[in-house]
Amino acid sequence: MPPPPVGAGGGRSLTAALEAVARRAAPLSALLVAIGLAGLLALPLLARPITFDENALLAGSARPTLRAKSPAAYAAGKAFAAGLAPDLFGPRFTASLQAALAAQLGLPVHNHTFAAARPAAGGAPRACTNVHAVLSSPRGDGKEALLLVTPINHQAFATDFEQDASGAGLALALGFALLAHLDSAAPWLAKEVVWVLPDASCGLVAAMAAWAEAYQNPALGAPGLEAFGRGGVLQQGLVLELPTGTPNTLQASLEGWDGLLPKLDTYWLLRWYCSHYVAAPLELAQDAGLQRALGAGADAASAALARAGATGAASAAAAAGVLTRFMVRQARGLPTGGHAALKALGVDAATLRALAKDGAGRVLGPAGFAGADNAAPRPGAPHPRGGGPPARRRLSADEALAQLGDVAELVLRSCSCLIERFHHSLFLYALTGLEAYVSVERYVAPLAALILVLPLQARPGRQGGEGDGGRAGGRALRARECRPARLAPGCAAQAAALRSTPAPPRASGSAGAGGAGGVGGARRRLAAKLAGLAARLGHRPAPGGGGDGAAAASGAPPAPPAPLAPVDLLQLAPAGETAAALVQWGGALKLVMAVHALAVAAGCALRRAPELLPVLRLPGLAAWLARAAAAPADHAAELGAGCGLVLALWAVLDGLASACAAGACGGAGAADGCSSSTSSRSSRSGSRAAFVRRVLVAELSAAAAALAALACLNWALAYAACLVVVPLALGCTPPPAEPSGAGGAAGARRRGRRRAAAVLACCSPPAVAAALGVASGSGVGPAWLAWLALRSSWGAWLVAWGVVLPFWGVAAWAVADGSAW
């Protein structure tokens, strides 16, 4: 029995499967898009209830003891707040606060001064001061610390944090009473507790970022480092925003910079204790604008289904509304509370906000951090839920102090029980309600389906064009399908040539294996091995002896076969076409990298425009360069943007030069790969089409890789980018190349080009910006564009300028070129 042909196993099966996928790329792409969209809609059905993963938190195993064991501390907290009431929101508040803390609390009190930029351009920076106290645990080693943050406007102005006198008094009383209780009646405390009162009047997130950076990353040798007063390494934190002293609603804010989330157990701990010890409901952040507009439809559908008696469908619609708002907050990447600065430095923290709302859900009085966007609807506007319940009773100041103090004590007690780093819980999740979530392995599947559409558009059938691209691609495709069949005849021909070659005459005096006999024996052995290899590859000699025997019987001398070149062994195109393809691939990759580098540099320069525009004035350029050379750290943003722009321009020039060379390279008759003088006009046109297709393949591959990496960091932002990139890929990728005489090919290409132009117009950057402005209710105008340019998160900004805009630009260039159509 002859041996089976080599390559008849898994290799050929995998190749056949890949080719089958490539031939069916269009229906598979449509199927993946349907899976991606339907999977997102089905996520509320895949939610699971939230449970504790970290058993060491011991939630529910203890009761609050603030009022029972420390009634004096509880009363002292109210007296402490009353004593500071005359100095609230005044220039003497910070000094009075430090003096009162040192005198009445008896703990080390420290301050941290930082400079905050003014909201309006020009003017000197504002001087702001954060105050914090450190409570050491008698049972701990001082290596770890917990954080309690109660923001207060230290000065008469407010930047992004609204608070009245009752809220500031509640924050002062709660923090003082809790630390006094922990210092005297908390034998369970195993970690240090740091109480921070940031100067929120200069910006809550800016104040917390400055304080956290000085605490976690102290500059060695900096003046005043000894007086800063550091405790242990911060592990967990709780930010209590108290805009008013008589709240009736609690709000949890989880999202930080670029969609970073705390551990799921951190949220569940707040939810657990608030539901048991606070007579006010807890809700997730209900931001105004885009997410409120998107969630209103789901809320209306939920109310209609509930009235119709479809309870299950109504709950699914309500969960879809919560998930939509959660996704939009994550995709925006903007902080929703002061905890964002802590999460960026690896501290697991969340914000609990106490608000007063009316029956329609409108915020009464101060709304706390402006980034949470708790702005009330316009007067007379209908409530998104179609009317709301009557207004809940507002807690009195004593009730709010007692109940929120119990929650803060129990949260600190649970976190103090952890003897190792908080690691069991999830930090990649999507909330569909107060008590349900979707885990990462479930919500990433629809996103992966959309990302897989991009490599499918880069299938082999689309990268070969007329001329060298189509012929070389077709030959390579056919060669991969029948590689053993191509090698077998060559091996048989080489064996026949070795057998039929006459032996050289024996030299005088030579004998044995060292003479010509030895050479003839080696040839015979090599011929036998080649013949055996040909047989294993499936070669069968022709009837009548075949091979060299048939040639000898005919009496004609056998023609020497062409030697097997390395190109033939690798099953590639001929040397000239291979060199042309390599040059075009190099040019395509350089062009794609240049486009991305230029887009990112332009986006960074636009984002830093307020800092860069004064520098561009020639009279002050020399002075600015002198200051930058003297203190480069103070001008790192401007220097980085300038260097990036220079590097991007160099990459663009290099990429354009390579693209011009690659566009003129190719042709079936170009032996050296770049000899366009001997190529016909049709060959040059085919080479241009092949180059355009290769640029599109490189851009599709780059976009797929970038979105796959982004999905691991911010899945909501990656999904939003896919909603723009995937339609561009489906609508602007040219159809597979067909012979020139194919019937209807020209008409199909014209229709495809018109469709691509329509998709480009719908997915253009102005159209996307206008759609976002209309959906958010901000309208399309200079204010909205300025907000997008200067106040959007860096993550969303870089995705827009580093992924979406370059993809749209390359697709627009390919459609305008038209050679691939």
PDB file of C-alpha atoms in Angstrom, residues 30-47 320 323 327 430 432 438-439 441-450 715 719:
ATOM      1  CA  ALA A  30     -23.778  40.137   8.494  1.00  0.00           C
ATOM      2  CA  LEU A  31     -24.226  37.306  11.000  1.00  0.00           C
ATOM      3  CA  LEU A  32     -21.561  38.734  13.324  1.00  0.00           C
ATOM      4  CA  VAL A  33     -23.134  42.197  13.204  1.00  0.00           C
ATOM      5  CA  ALA A  34     -26.503  40.676  14.095  1.00  0.00           C
ATOM      6  CA  ILE A  35     -24.898  38.774  16.987  1.00  0.00           C
ATOM      7  CA  GLY A  36     -23.155  41.929  18.218  1.00  0.00           C
ATOM      8  CA  LEU A  37     -26.345  44.010  18.251  1.00  0.00           C
ATOM      9  CA  ALA A  38     -28.694  41.286  19.494  1.00  0.00           C
ATOM     10  CA  GLY A  39     -26.197  40.244  22.142  1.00  0.00           C
ATOM     11  CA  LEU A  40     -26.090  43.767  23.550  1.00  0.00           C
ATOM     12  CA  LEU A  41     -29.908  43.880  23.723  1.00  0.00           C
ATOM     13  CA  ALA A  42     -29.934  40.476  25.437  1.00  0.00           C
ATOM     14  CA  LEU A  43     -27.456  41.440  28.166  1.00  0.00           C
ATOM     15  CA  PRO A  44     -30.192  42.293  30.725  1.00  0.00           C
ATOM     16  CA  LEU A  45     -31.428  38.714  30.345  1.00  0.00           C
ATOM     17  CA  LEU A  46     -27.950  37.405  31.198  1.00  0.00           C
ATOM     18  CA  ALA A  47     -27.620  39.376  34.434  1.00  0.00           C
ATOM     19  CA  ALA A 320     -31.894  47.832  29.713  1.00  0.00           C
ATOM     20  CA  LEU A 323     -27.410  49.297  31.501  1.00  0.00           C
ATOM     21  CA  MET A 327     -22.512  52.181  29.380  1.00  0.00           C
ATOM     22  CA  ALA A 430     -21.812  46.201  34.013  1.00  0.00           C
ATOM     23  CA  THR A 432     -28.247  46.329  35.125  1.00  0.00           C
ATOM     24  CA  VAL A 438     -23.361  41.303  33.876  1.00  0.00           C
ATOM     25  CA  SER A 439     -19.885  39.821  34.176  1.00  0.00           C
ATOM     26  CA  GLU A 441     -17.246  37.039  29.978  1.00  0.00           C
ATOM     27  CA  ARG A 442     -20.859  37.724  29.028  1.00  0.00           C
ATOM     28  CA  TYR A 443     -20.779  41.319  27.846  1.00  0.00           C
ATOM     29  CA  VAL A 444     -17.528  40.961  25.892  1.00  0.00           C
ATOM     30  CA  ALA A 445     -18.980  38.371  23.475  1.00  0.00           C
ATOM     31  CA  PRO A 446     -21.124  40.864  21.466  1.00  0.00           C
ATOM     32  CA  LEU A 447     -18.169  43.220  21.298  1.00  0.00           C
ATOM     33  CA  ALA A 448     -15.877  40.436  20.060  1.00  0.00           C
ATOM     34  CA  ALA A 449     -18.415  39.602  17.339  1.00  0.00           C
ATOM     35  CA  LEU A 450     -18.309  43.191  16.056  1.00  0.00           C
ATOM     36  CA  TRP A 715     -15.628  47.867  26.776  1.00  0.00           C
ATOM     37  CA  TYR A 719     -18.443  49.210  21.593  1.00  0.00           C
TER      38      TYR A 719
END
